[in-house]
C-alpha cells in the first residue's frame, strides 16, 4: 500500500496522496481567498485575484504532469527526491537531520553516503536552499509534491500581484494591460510554478519592487517592509544573484528620477539633472562592486569563465538530447566582446525561439509568445518613430526602470542559456516588466502619475 503514497522513487513524484490532498487544498484556498478579497476596497481584487491565483494552480498541475509523463524527470523531480532522502535521515539520525536543515554538511563522505553521486547538487548553495524550503513545507503539506508546488506558486503569485498593484495604481487606466503583463502571461503563469528556483525568484523580485517603492515614497509599515526586503534580497542573492545585478541599478535609476519628477520647477530640474545622472551612475557602480565583492563568483573574470562553461554544457546537452539549443557565434569574453554580442543575446531572450526554431511541441507556445512580443515591439516603434520613442523613454521613469532591467536581464539569460527550453524558464522575471514598459509607451493618454492631482498617499487603501 505504501507504494501508492509519496516515497523516494527515481521515476515517480506524483502519487495517490497528491490526488487526494490537492482538491482539499484548493477548496480551502478558495474560501481563504474569498474571505481575503472581501476586506479589500480596491475593485481589482474582485476582478482578477481568484482567477489569476487558480490559473497558477492549474499551471502547477500541468507542469507536474509535463515533467512526470513528457520529460520523465527534471530539476523539479530532483529537488523532491532530495526532500525524500533528507526526510528518511530523520528516522536514522535526528541530530544529523538538524544539520541538514540548518547548515549544509561539510563532510564530503557524509554527503556521498546519503546522496551518492548527486552530492554535488545538494552542496550547491542555490539548489540546497530550494531543497530546504521544499523540505520544511513537506511536513505541514502531507509530503505531497503538488501541495508543495502550490506553495511555491502562491509565493510567485504574491510577487506578480504586487507588481500589478503597484503599476496599476500608478496608471489606473492601464489596469487591464497590466493584468495581462503580470497575471496572465502564459510563460510566466506556467513556469512560475513547481518546485523550482524560478517561482521563488520572481516572487522575491515582485515583493522587492513593491515594498522598496512603498518604503521610499510612503514610509509606511517600515519595520515590516524592511524585513520583507531583506528576506527577498537574501533569497535572490543565494539563488540567482545576477537578478540583483540587473535589478538594483535599474531600480536606483527609477527611484532617483522619480524624485526628480516630483519637482515642479523646470529650472531646478534642469539644474539638478546632471547631478542626478552622475549620482545614478555612481549608485549603479557601487551596487555592482559591492555585490561582486560579496560573491566572488560574479567578478568579471569568474563570470566570463562561468558563462563560457555554462554555454558549452547547455549547448552540448541540448544537441545530444535532440536539438533545442542555439548559439551566438564566437564570443570574445572581454567587455568589448560582450558589448558586440549584446544585441544578439537580448534578441534571443525577448523574441526567440522563432516558429521555425521550435523543434519540440513544448516550445511552440514560447515561440508564439515571442512572435507577439516582436510584433508588438516593431509596431510600437513604427507608430511612434525612433526619435519620439526615445523621448517617451527619457521622459518616463517607470519605462526607464522596466526597460533597463528587462534588457539587462535579457542579455544575461540570453548569453548564458544556450538552450531554448531553459531560456523560456530563465527569462520569466523580465517578462512582466517588458510588457509593462510596452503598454506604457503605447498608452494613448500618456498620463504621468506624478502629474495626477491626487498623490499616491491618498490612495493607500487601493494599494494595500
Tab-separated table of C-alpha atoms in Angstrom:
chain	number	residue	atom	x	y	z
A	1	UNK	CA	0.000	0.000	0.000
A	2	UNK	CA	2.887	2.319	0.796
A	3	UNK	CA	3.873	2.394	-2.888
A	4	UNK	CA	0.761	4.487	-3.625
A	5	UNK	CA	1.928	7.274	-1.319
A	6	UNK	CA	4.938	9.553	-1.500
A	7	UNK	CA	8.306	7.858	-1.204
A	8	UNK	CA	11.682	8.129	-2.877
A	9	UNK	CA	11.393	6.980	-6.461
A	10	UNK	CA	13.753	7.880	-9.276
A	11	UNK	CA	10.953	7.679	-11.838
A	12	UNK	CA	7.924	8.977	-9.957
A	13	UNK	CA	6.999	12.070	-7.945
A	14	UNK	CA	3.211	12.141	-8.310
A	15	UNK	CA	1.358	9.736	-6.035
A	16	UNK	CA	-2.102	8.949	-4.704
A	17	UNK	CA	-1.793	11.442	-1.845
A	18	UNK	CA	-1.361	14.221	-4.431
A	19	UNK	CA	-4.691	13.250	-5.969
A	20	UNK	CA	-6.371	13.080	-2.545
A	21	UNK	CA	-4.904	16.207	-0.951
A	22	UNK	CA	-4.869	18.618	-3.913
A	23	UNK	CA	-8.685	19.096	-4.078
A	24	UNK	CA	-8.818	19.714	-0.319
A	25	UNK	CA	-6.029	22.287	-0.561
A	26	UNK	CA	-7.724	24.056	-3.477
A	27	UNK	CA	-11.086	24.053	-1.693
A	28	UNK	CA	-9.585	25.639	1.457
A	29	UNK	CA	-7.555	28.123	-0.585
A	30	UNK	CA	-10.657	29.235	-2.467
A	31	UNK	CA	-12.524	30.137	0.710
A	32	UNK	CA	-9.483	31.825	2.247
A	33	UNK	CA	-9.026	33.886	-0.929
A	34	UNK	CA	-12.730	34.807	-0.971
A	35	UNK	CA	-12.508	35.989	2.640
A	36	UNK	CA	-9.325	37.915	1.885
A	37	UNK	CA	-10.738	39.926	-1.021
A	38	UNK	CA	-13.940	40.775	0.875
A	39	UNK	CA	-11.884	43.137	3.039
A	40	UNK	CA	-10.336	44.872	0.038
A	41	UNK	CA	-11.924	48.048	-1.284
A	42	UNK	CA	-9.877	48.031	-4.472
A	43	UNK	CA	-12.143	46.506	-7.187
A	44	UNK	CA	-9.194	44.837	-8.962
A	45	UNK	CA	-9.087	42.225	-6.204
A	46	UNK	CA	-12.585	41.011	-7.088
A	47	UNK	CA	-11.823	41.199	-10.822
A	48	UNK	CA	-8.551	39.344	-11.002
A	49	UNK	CA	-7.306	37.851	-7.720
A	50	UNK	CA	-9.052	34.466	-7.593
A	51	UNK	CA	-8.975	33.905	-11.362
A	52	UNK	CA	-5.231	34.662	-11.549
A	53	UNK	CA	-4.426	32.568	-8.462
A	54	UNK	CA	-6.297	29.486	-9.663
A	55	UNK	CA	-4.762	29.828	-13.098
A	56	UNK	CA	-1.404	29.366	-11.326
A	57	UNK	CA	-2.695	26.230	-9.616
A	58	UNK	CA	-3.856	24.847	-12.957
A	59	UNK	CA	-0.446	25.597	-14.469
A	60	UNK	CA	1.256	23.917	-11.490
A	61	UNK	CA	-0.728	20.743	-12.195
A	62	UNK	CA	0.071	20.889	-15.923
A	63	UNK	CA	3.766	21.467	-15.216
A	64	UNK	CA	3.844	18.481	-12.858
A	65	UNK	CA	2.178	16.266	-15.467
A	66	UNK	CA	4.601	17.513	-18.124
A	67	UNK	CA	7.701	16.708	-16.060
A	68	UNK	CA	6.264	13.358	-14.939
A	69	UNK	CA	4.984	11.996	-18.240
A	70	UNK	CA	6.611	14.071	-21.016
A	71	UNK	CA	10.128	14.757	-19.734
A	72	UNK	CA	10.001	11.807	-17.291
A	73	UNK	CA	12.080	13.750	-14.781
A	74	UNK	CA	13.871	17.053	-14.446
A	75	UNK	CA	15.021	19.579	-11.858
A	76	UNK	CA	11.694	19.690	-10.041
A	77	UNK	CA	11.744	15.905	-9.555
A	78	UNK	CA	15.366	16.022	-8.415
A	79	UNK	CA	14.549	18.557	-5.715
A	80	UNK	CA	11.686	16.396	-4.474
A	81	UNK	CA	13.836	13.245	-4.417
A	82	UNK	CA	16.325	15.056	-2.201
A	83	UNK	CA	13.487	16.047	0.108
A	84	UNK	CA	12.560	12.375	0.487
A	85	UNK	CA	16.159	11.387	1.219
A	86	UNK	CA	16.542	14.005	3.932
A	87	UNK	CA	13.196	13.041	5.452
A	88	UNK	CA	14.467	9.471	5.735
A	89	UNK	CA	17.525	10.694	7.644
A	90	UNK	CA	15.229	11.802	10.494
A	91	UNK	CA	14.492	8.168	11.348
A	92	UNK	CA	18.162	7.210	11.284
A	93	UNK	CA	19.843	10.157	12.993
A	94	UNK	CA	17.786	13.103	14.313
A	95	UNK	CA	20.841	15.254	15.125
A	96	UNK	CA	22.166	14.802	11.604
A	97	UNK	CA	18.736	15.712	10.287
A	98	UNK	CA	19.010	19.070	12.078
A	99	UNK	CA	22.367	19.663	10.404
A	100	UNK	CA	20.830	19.014	7.011
A	101	UNK	CA	18.200	21.671	7.708
A	102	UNK	CA	20.280	24.324	9.477
A	103	UNK	CA	23.606	24.102	7.662
A	104	UNK	CA	24.876	22.151	4.680
A	105	UNK	CA	27.281	19.427	5.895
A	106	UNK	CA	30.933	19.990	5.055
A	107	UNK	CA	31.786	16.307	5.296
A	108	UNK	CA	32.013	15.006	1.698
A	109	UNK	CA	31.861	11.401	2.891
A	110	UNK	CA	28.602	12.099	4.702
A	111	UNK	CA	27.122	13.741	1.635
A	112	UNK	CA	28.220	10.806	-0.536
A	113	UNK	CA	26.676	8.338	1.935
A	114	UNK	CA	23.237	9.877	1.744
A	115	UNK	CA	23.219	11.396	-1.744
A	116	UNK	CA	25.694	9.328	-3.733
A	117	UNK	CA	26.945	10.868	-6.956
A	118	UNK	CA	24.346	13.626	-6.601
A	119	UNK	CA	26.074	15.082	-3.568
A	120	UNK	CA	27.414	17.995	-5.580
A	121	UNK	CA	23.865	19.047	-6.399
A	122	UNK	CA	22.949	19.111	-2.712
A	123	UNK	CA	26.126	21.036	-1.834
A	124	UNK	CA	25.282	23.763	-4.360
A	125	UNK	CA	24.087	26.754	-2.332
A	126	UNK	CA	21.182	27.775	-4.546
A	127	UNK	CA	19.881	24.235	-5.097
A	128	UNK	CA	20.328	23.480	-1.415
A	129	UNK	CA	18.071	26.381	-0.440
A	130	UNK	CA	15.270	25.169	-2.728
A	131	UNK	CA	15.590	21.670	-1.247
A	132	UNK	CA	15.369	23.037	2.300
A	133	UNK	CA	12.353	25.197	1.549
A	134	UNK	CA	10.578	22.235	-0.023
A	135	UNK	CA	11.612	20.027	2.907
A	136	UNK	CA	10.161	22.373	5.519
A	137	UNK	CA	6.944	22.723	3.529
A	138	UNK	CA	6.614	18.968	3.045
A	139	UNK	CA	5.697	18.360	6.706
A	140	UNK	CA	2.618	20.599	7.027
A	141	UNK	CA	1.609	19.770	3.433
A	142	UNK	CA	1.466	15.998	3.774
A	143	UNK	CA	4.667	15.331	1.844
A	144	UNK	CA	2.723	15.955	-1.373
A	145	UNK	CA	4.615	17.204	-4.399
A	146	UNK	CA	1.565	19.057	-5.717
A	147	UNK	CA	0.868	20.839	-2.440
A	148	UNK	CA	4.485	21.963	-2.065
A	149	UNK	CA	4.351	23.077	-5.706
A	150	UNK	CA	1.180	25.049	-4.921
A	151	UNK	CA	3.025	26.798	-2.064
A	152	UNK	CA	5.870	27.801	-4.419
A	153	UNK	CA	3.249	29.017	-6.907
A	154	UNK	CA	1.493	31.138	-4.277
A	155	UNK	CA	4.758	32.909	-3.423
A	156	UNK	CA	5.387	33.632	-7.103
A	157	UNK	CA	1.805	34.859	-7.496
A	158	UNK	CA	2.311	37.159	-4.485
A	159	UNK	CA	5.250	38.853	-6.204
A	160	UNK	CA	3.420	39.186	-9.521
A	161	UNK	CA	0.340	40.558	-7.785
A	162	UNK	CA	2.419	43.203	-6.019
A	163	UNK	CA	3.918	44.335	-9.319
A	164	UNK	CA	0.420	44.549	-10.783
A	165	UNK	CA	-0.979	46.526	-7.825
A	166	UNK	CA	1.928	48.986	-7.852
A	167	UNK	CA	1.811	49.815	-11.553
A	168	UNK	CA	-1.983	49.720	-11.887
A	169	UNK	CA	-2.153	52.322	-9.108
A	170	UNK	CA	0.356	54.499	-10.935
A	171	UNK	CA	-1.551	54.087	-14.218
A	172	UNK	CA	-5.150	53.097	-13.323
A	173	UNK	CA	-6.357	53.383	-16.918
A	174	UNK	CA	-3.919	50.606	-17.925
A	175	UNK	CA	-5.295	48.145	-15.393
A	176	UNK	CA	-6.294	45.500	-17.967
A	177	UNK	CA	-2.987	45.739	-19.798
A	178	UNK	CA	-1.015	45.343	-16.570
A	179	UNK	CA	-3.210	42.411	-15.522
A	180	UNK	CA	-2.152	40.679	-18.738
A	181	UNK	CA	1.511	41.629	-18.162
A	182	UNK	CA	1.716	40.452	-14.556
A	183	UNK	CA	-1.027	37.884	-14.018
A	184	UNK	CA	-1.940	36.162	-17.273
A	185	UNK	CA	1.179	35.863	-19.441
A	186	UNK	CA	1.277	32.162	-20.411
A	187	UNK	CA	5.017	31.632	-19.906
A	188	UNK	CA	5.048	33.399	-16.537
A	189	UNK	CA	1.971	31.518	-15.315
A	190	UNK	CA	3.321	28.146	-16.432
A	191	UNK	CA	6.980	28.418	-15.420
A	192	UNK	CA	6.221	30.419	-12.270
A	193	UNK	CA	5.065	27.195	-10.626
A	194	UNK	CA	6.562	23.933	-9.450
A	195	UNK	CA	9.393	23.159	-7.055
A	196	UNK	CA	11.936	25.224	-8.956
A	197	UNK	CA	14.125	28.279	-8.469
A	198	UNK	CA	12.152	30.414	-10.907
A	199	UNK	CA	8.906	30.915	-8.905
A	200	UNK	CA	10.890	31.816	-5.781
A	201	UNK	CA	12.994	34.344	-7.706
A	202	UNK	CA	10.035	36.011	-9.425
A	203	UNK	CA	8.090	36.157	-6.171
A	204	UNK	CA	11.021	37.761	-4.361
A	205	UNK	CA	11.630	40.190	-7.229
A	206	UNK	CA	7.996	41.342	-7.240
A	207	UNK	CA	7.993	41.812	-3.483
A	208	UNK	CA	11.215	43.845	-3.675
A	209	UNK	CA	9.794	46.070	-6.418
A	210	UNK	CA	6.663	46.835	-4.437
A	211	UNK	CA	7.985	47.176	-0.898
A	212	UNK	CA	11.065	49.277	-1.716
A	213	UNK	CA	8.851	51.732	-3.607
A	214	UNK	CA	6.372	51.906	-0.733
A	215	UNK	CA	9.127	52.288	1.818
A	216	UNK	CA	10.830	55.115	-0.069
A	217	UNK	CA	7.773	57.127	-1.096
A	218	UNK	CA	5.320	56.469	1.708
A	219	UNK	CA	7.406	55.393	4.712
A	220	UNK	CA	4.517	53.188	5.857
A	221	UNK	CA	4.832	49.879	7.751
A	222	UNK	CA	8.565	50.469	7.870
A	223	UNK	CA	9.671	47.528	10.033
A	224	UNK	CA	7.551	45.006	8.153
A	225	UNK	CA	8.741	46.247	4.781
A	226	UNK	CA	12.402	46.227	5.783
A	227	UNK	CA	12.094	42.613	6.945
A	228	UNK	CA	10.445	41.575	3.672
A	229	UNK	CA	13.032	43.486	1.614
A	230	UNK	CA	15.973	41.898	3.433
A	231	UNK	CA	14.452	38.428	3.187
A	232	UNK	CA	13.752	38.742	-0.554
A	233	UNK	CA	17.170	40.263	-1.194
A	234	UNK	CA	18.752	37.305	0.605
A	235	UNK	CA	16.700	34.807	-1.423
A	236	UNK	CA	17.815	36.355	-4.712
A	237	UNK	CA	21.422	36.645	-3.588
A	238	UNK	CA	21.566	32.944	-2.714
A	239	UNK	CA	19.535	31.569	-5.624
A	240	UNK	CA	20.320	33.858	-8.596
A	241	UNK	CA	22.459	36.855	-7.729
A	242	UNK	CA	22.577	38.008	-11.363
A	243	UNK	CA	18.939	39.079	-10.976
A	244	UNK	CA	20.082	41.607	-8.377
A	245	UNK	CA	22.902	42.735	-10.660
A	246	UNK	CA	20.320	43.665	-13.310
A	247	UNK	CA	17.614	44.862	-10.924
A	248	UNK	CA	19.310	47.175	-8.422
A	249	UNK	CA	20.975	49.610	-10.859
A	250	UNK	CA	17.726	49.925	-12.832
A	251	UNK	CA	15.713	50.377	-9.661
A	252	UNK	CA	18.150	53.032	-8.400
A	253	UNK	CA	17.582	54.991	-11.611
A	254	UNK	CA	13.835	54.736	-11.115
A	255	UNK	CA	13.842	55.980	-7.527
A	256	UNK	CA	16.204	58.857	-8.249
A	257	UNK	CA	14.397	60.071	-11.361
A	258	UNK	CA	11.011	59.617	-9.749
A	259	UNK	CA	12.140	62.104	-7.103
A	260	UNK	CA	13.183	64.417	-9.891
A	261	UNK	CA	9.701	64.219	-11.467
A	262	UNK	CA	8.148	65.355	-8.200
A	263	UNK	CA	9.977	68.691	-8.527
A	264	UNK	CA	7.679	71.209	-10.240
A	265	UNK	CA	10.272	73.855	-11.177
A	266	UNK	CA	11.726	73.288	-14.655
A	267	UNK	CA	14.756	75.407	-13.747
A	268	UNK	CA	15.615	73.281	-10.723
A	269	UNK	CA	15.005	70.116	-12.747
A	270	UNK	CA	17.456	71.168	-15.440
A	271	UNK	CA	19.923	72.283	-12.775
A	272	UNK	CA	19.974	69.000	-10.886
A	273	UNK	CA	19.628	66.652	-13.878
A	274	UNK	CA	23.410	66.270	-14.451
A	275	UNK	CA	23.920	65.683	-10.740
A	276	UNK	CA	21.180	63.031	-10.654
A	277	UNK	CA	22.668	61.301	-13.674
A	278	UNK	CA	26.095	61.141	-12.038
A	279	UNK	CA	24.548	60.007	-8.768
A	280	UNK	CA	22.627	57.262	-10.576
A	281	UNK	CA	25.750	56.012	-12.319
A	282	UNK	CA	27.640	56.088	-9.023
A	283	UNK	CA	24.913	54.068	-7.323
A	284	UNK	CA	24.932	51.510	-10.142
A	285	UNK	CA	28.692	51.122	-9.978
A	286	UNK	CA	28.680	50.916	-6.175
A	287	UNK	CA	25.957	48.259	-6.120
A	288	UNK	CA	27.753	46.197	-8.761
A	289	UNK	CA	31.111	46.427	-6.949
A	290	UNK	CA	29.646	45.543	-3.557
A	291	UNK	CA	27.759	42.530	-4.853
A	292	UNK	CA	30.756	41.384	-6.888
A	293	UNK	CA	32.946	41.640	-3.783
A	294	UNK	CA	30.386	39.718	-1.763
A	295	UNK	CA	30.069	36.954	-4.329
A	296	UNK	CA	33.440	36.367	-5.962
A	297	UNK	CA	31.863	34.014	-8.463
A	298	UNK	CA	30.429	37.095	-10.150
A	299	UNK	CA	33.618	39.101	-10.509
A	300	UNK	CA	34.193	39.763	-14.221
A	301	UNK	CA	36.906	37.159	-14.688
A	302	UNK	CA	34.969	34.431	-12.891
A	303	UNK	CA	31.709	35.496	-14.534
A	304	UNK	CA	33.215	35.132	-18.009
A	305	UNK	CA	34.559	31.687	-17.180
A	306	UNK	CA	31.250	30.592	-15.621
A	307	UNK	CA	29.291	31.890	-18.622
A	308	UNK	CA	31.527	30.047	-21.085
A	309	UNK	CA	31.354	26.770	-19.146
A	310	UNK	CA	27.565	27.040	-18.820
A	311	UNK	CA	27.145	27.797	-22.521
A	312	UNK	CA	29.281	24.849	-23.590
A	313	UNK	CA	27.481	22.390	-21.350
A	314	UNK	CA	23.929	23.534	-22.170
A	315	UNK	CA	24.590	23.622	-25.897
A	316	UNK	CA	26.253	20.194	-25.840
A	317	UNK	CA	23.477	18.595	-23.767
A	318	UNK	CA	20.688	20.176	-25.834
A	319	UNK	CA	22.219	18.958	-29.107
A	320	UNK	CA	22.709	15.497	-27.644
A	321	UNK	CA	19.078	15.328	-26.493
A	322	UNK	CA	17.559	16.383	-29.788
A	323	UNK	CA	18.250	19.950	-30.613
A	324	UNK	CA	16.658	22.862	-28.770
A	325	UNK	CA	19.998	24.613	-28.439
A	326	UNK	CA	21.155	27.863	-30.008
A	327	UNK	CA	24.446	29.680	-30.367
A	328	UNK	CA	25.526	33.309	-30.531
A	329	UNK	CA	28.632	32.504	-32.541
A	330	UNK	CA	32.188	33.032	-31.397
A	331	UNK	CA	32.352	35.307	-28.363
A	332	UNK	CA	35.315	37.279	-27.072
A	333	UNK	CA	34.838	37.298	-23.286
A	334	UNK	CA	36.054	40.846	-22.767
A	335	UNK	CA	33.895	43.931	-22.081
A	336	UNK	CA	34.150	44.960	-25.758
A	337	UNK	CA	33.463	41.441	-26.987
A	338	UNK	CA	30.388	41.102	-24.782
A	339	UNK	CA	29.181	44.503	-25.965
A	340	UNK	CA	29.322	43.264	-29.561
A	341	UNK	CA	27.169	40.242	-28.784
A	342	UNK	CA	24.757	42.285	-26.629
A	343	UNK	CA	22.055	42.763	-29.362
A	344	UNK	CA	22.063	39.059	-30.237
A	345	UNK	CA	21.691	37.983	-26.619
A	346	UNK	CA	18.839	40.432	-25.974
A	347	UNK	CA	17.069	39.380	-29.165
A	348	UNK	CA	17.240	35.693	-28.336
A	349	UNK	CA	15.826	36.239	-24.848
A	350	UNK	CA	12.979	38.529	-25.884
A	351	UNK	CA	11.874	37.093	-29.223
A	352	UNK	CA	13.257	33.611	-29.792
A	353	UNK	CA	12.697	30.764	-30.429
A	354	UNK	CA	11.186	31.733	-33.762
A	355	UNK	CA	8.417	29.469	-35.007
A	356	UNK	CA	10.759	27.529	-37.296
A	357	UNK	CA	13.170	27.006	-34.375
A	358	UNK	CA	10.515	25.352	-32.174
A	359	UNK	CA	11.512	21.774	-32.948
A	360	UNK	CA	9.649	20.431	-29.937
A	361	UNK	CA	5.935	20.696	-29.273
A	362	UNK	CA	6.593	22.174	-25.834
A	363	UNK	CA	8.392	25.161	-27.409
A	364	UNK	CA	5.530	26.236	-29.705
A	365	UNK	CA	3.747	28.368	-27.035
A	366	UNK	CA	7.048	30.113	-26.280
A	367	UNK	CA	7.606	30.749	-29.992
A	368	UNK	CA	4.115	32.244	-30.350
A	369	UNK	CA	4.659	34.459	-27.311
A	370	UNK	CA	7.991	35.624	-28.724
A	371	UNK	CA	6.337	36.380	-32.067
A	372	UNK	CA	3.675	38.501	-30.345
A	373	UNK	CA	6.366	40.356	-28.384
A	374	UNK	CA	8.326	41.041	-31.573
A	375	UNK	CA	5.224	42.213	-33.458
A	376	UNK	CA	4.158	44.488	-30.606
A	377	UNK	CA	7.666	45.981	-30.316
A	378	UNK	CA	8.019	46.628	-34.064
A	379	UNK	CA	4.501	48.094	-34.267
A	380	UNK	CA	5.242	50.471	-31.401
A	381	UNK	CA	8.500	51.631	-32.989
A	382	UNK	CA	6.771	52.106	-36.346
A	383	UNK	CA	3.894	54.167	-34.935
A	384	UNK	CA	5.980	56.310	-32.601
A	385	UNK	CA	9.086	56.737	-34.710
A	386	UNK	CA	12.536	56.195	-33.280
A	387	UNK	CA	13.075	59.807	-32.070
A	388	UNK	CA	9.676	60.085	-30.411
A	389	UNK	CA	10.108	56.591	-28.986
A	390	UNK	CA	13.411	57.653	-27.387
A	391	UNK	CA	11.796	60.804	-25.972
A	392	UNK	CA	8.992	58.764	-24.429
A	393	UNK	CA	11.559	56.600	-22.676
A	394	UNK	CA	13.597	59.578	-21.454
A	395	UNK	CA	10.503	61.298	-20.041
A	396	UNK	CA	9.099	58.335	-18.127
A	397	UNK	CA	10.961	56.892	-15.109
A	398	UNK	CA	8.746	53.782	-14.983
A	399	UNK	CA	9.589	52.913	-18.571
A	400	UNK	CA	13.270	53.565	-17.906
A	401	UNK	CA	13.282	51.169	-14.967
A	402	UNK	CA	11.322	48.428	-16.736
A	403	UNK	CA	13.363	48.591	-19.934
A	404	UNK	CA	16.778	48.864	-18.270
A	405	UNK	CA	16.044	45.883	-16.051
A	406	UNK	CA	14.379	43.729	-18.684
A	407	UNK	CA	17.047	44.393	-21.326
A	408	UNK	CA	19.969	43.834	-18.930
A	409	UNK	CA	18.335	40.678	-17.657
A	410	UNK	CA	17.579	39.542	-21.211
A	411	UNK	CA	21.270	39.969	-22.022
A	412	UNK	CA	22.343	37.855	-19.044
A	413	UNK	CA	19.979	34.926	-19.726
A	414	UNK	CA	20.361	35.136	-23.493
A	415	UNK	CA	24.138	34.986	-23.121
A	416	UNK	CA	24.184	32.018	-20.737
A	417	UNK	CA	21.197	29.780	-21.536
A	418	UNK	CA	22.135	28.384	-24.991
A	419	UNK	CA	19.042	26.180	-24.774
A	420	UNK	CA	15.542	27.334	-25.657
A	421	UNK	CA	13.926	25.027	-23.129
A	422	UNK	CA	15.973	26.533	-20.301
A	423	UNK	CA	15.665	30.058	-21.708
A	424	UNK	CA	11.855	30.014	-21.515
A	425	UNK	CA	12.131	29.364	-17.781
A	426	UNK	CA	15.040	31.659	-17.010
A	427	UNK	CA	13.558	34.737	-18.656
A	428	UNK	CA	10.217	34.889	-16.802
A	429	UNK	CA	11.409	37.574	-14.297
A	430	UNK	CA	11.826	40.079	-17.144
A	431	UNK	CA	8.528	39.392	-18.937
A	432	UNK	CA	6.108	41.393	-16.727
A	433	UNK	CA	8.410	44.411	-16.758
A	434	UNK	CA	8.997	44.332	-20.510
A	435	UNK	CA	5.275	44.220	-21.250
A	436	UNK	CA	4.563	46.931	-18.691
A	437	UNK	CA	7.071	49.183	-20.489
A	438	UNK	CA	5.485	48.448	-23.873
A	439	UNK	CA	1.965	49.159	-22.631
A	440	UNK	CA	3.017	52.466	-21.042
A	441	UNK	CA	4.830	53.507	-24.224
A	442	UNK	CA	1.812	52.667	-26.370
A	443	UNK	CA	-0.598	54.429	-23.992
A	444	UNK	CA	-2.630	56.998	-25.906
A	445	UNK	CA	-3.408	59.039	-22.804
A	446	UNK	CA	0.272	59.364	-21.805
A	447	UNK	CA	-0.637	60.139	-18.186
A	448	UNK	CA	2.343	60.690	-15.907
A	449	UNK	CA	1.456	59.515	-12.398
A	450	UNK	CA	3.223	62.468	-10.784
A	451	UNK	CA	1.050	64.911	-12.707
A	452	UNK	CA	-2.142	63.486	-11.292
A	453	UNK	CA	-3.876	65.729	-8.794
A	454	UNK	CA	-4.187	63.064	-6.161
A	455	UNK	CA	-0.925	61.836	-4.745
A	456	UNK	CA	-0.211	58.203	-4.078
A	457	UNK	CA	-0.511	58.754	-0.363
A	458	UNK	CA	-4.230	59.489	-0.732
A	459	UNK	CA	-4.744	56.069	-2.314
A	460	UNK	CA	-3.215	53.796	0.274
A	461	UNK	CA	-6.452	51.874	0.650
A	462	UNK	CA	-6.230	50.920	-3.021
A	463	UNK	CA	-2.626	49.764	-2.917
A	464	UNK	CA	-2.511	47.566	0.149
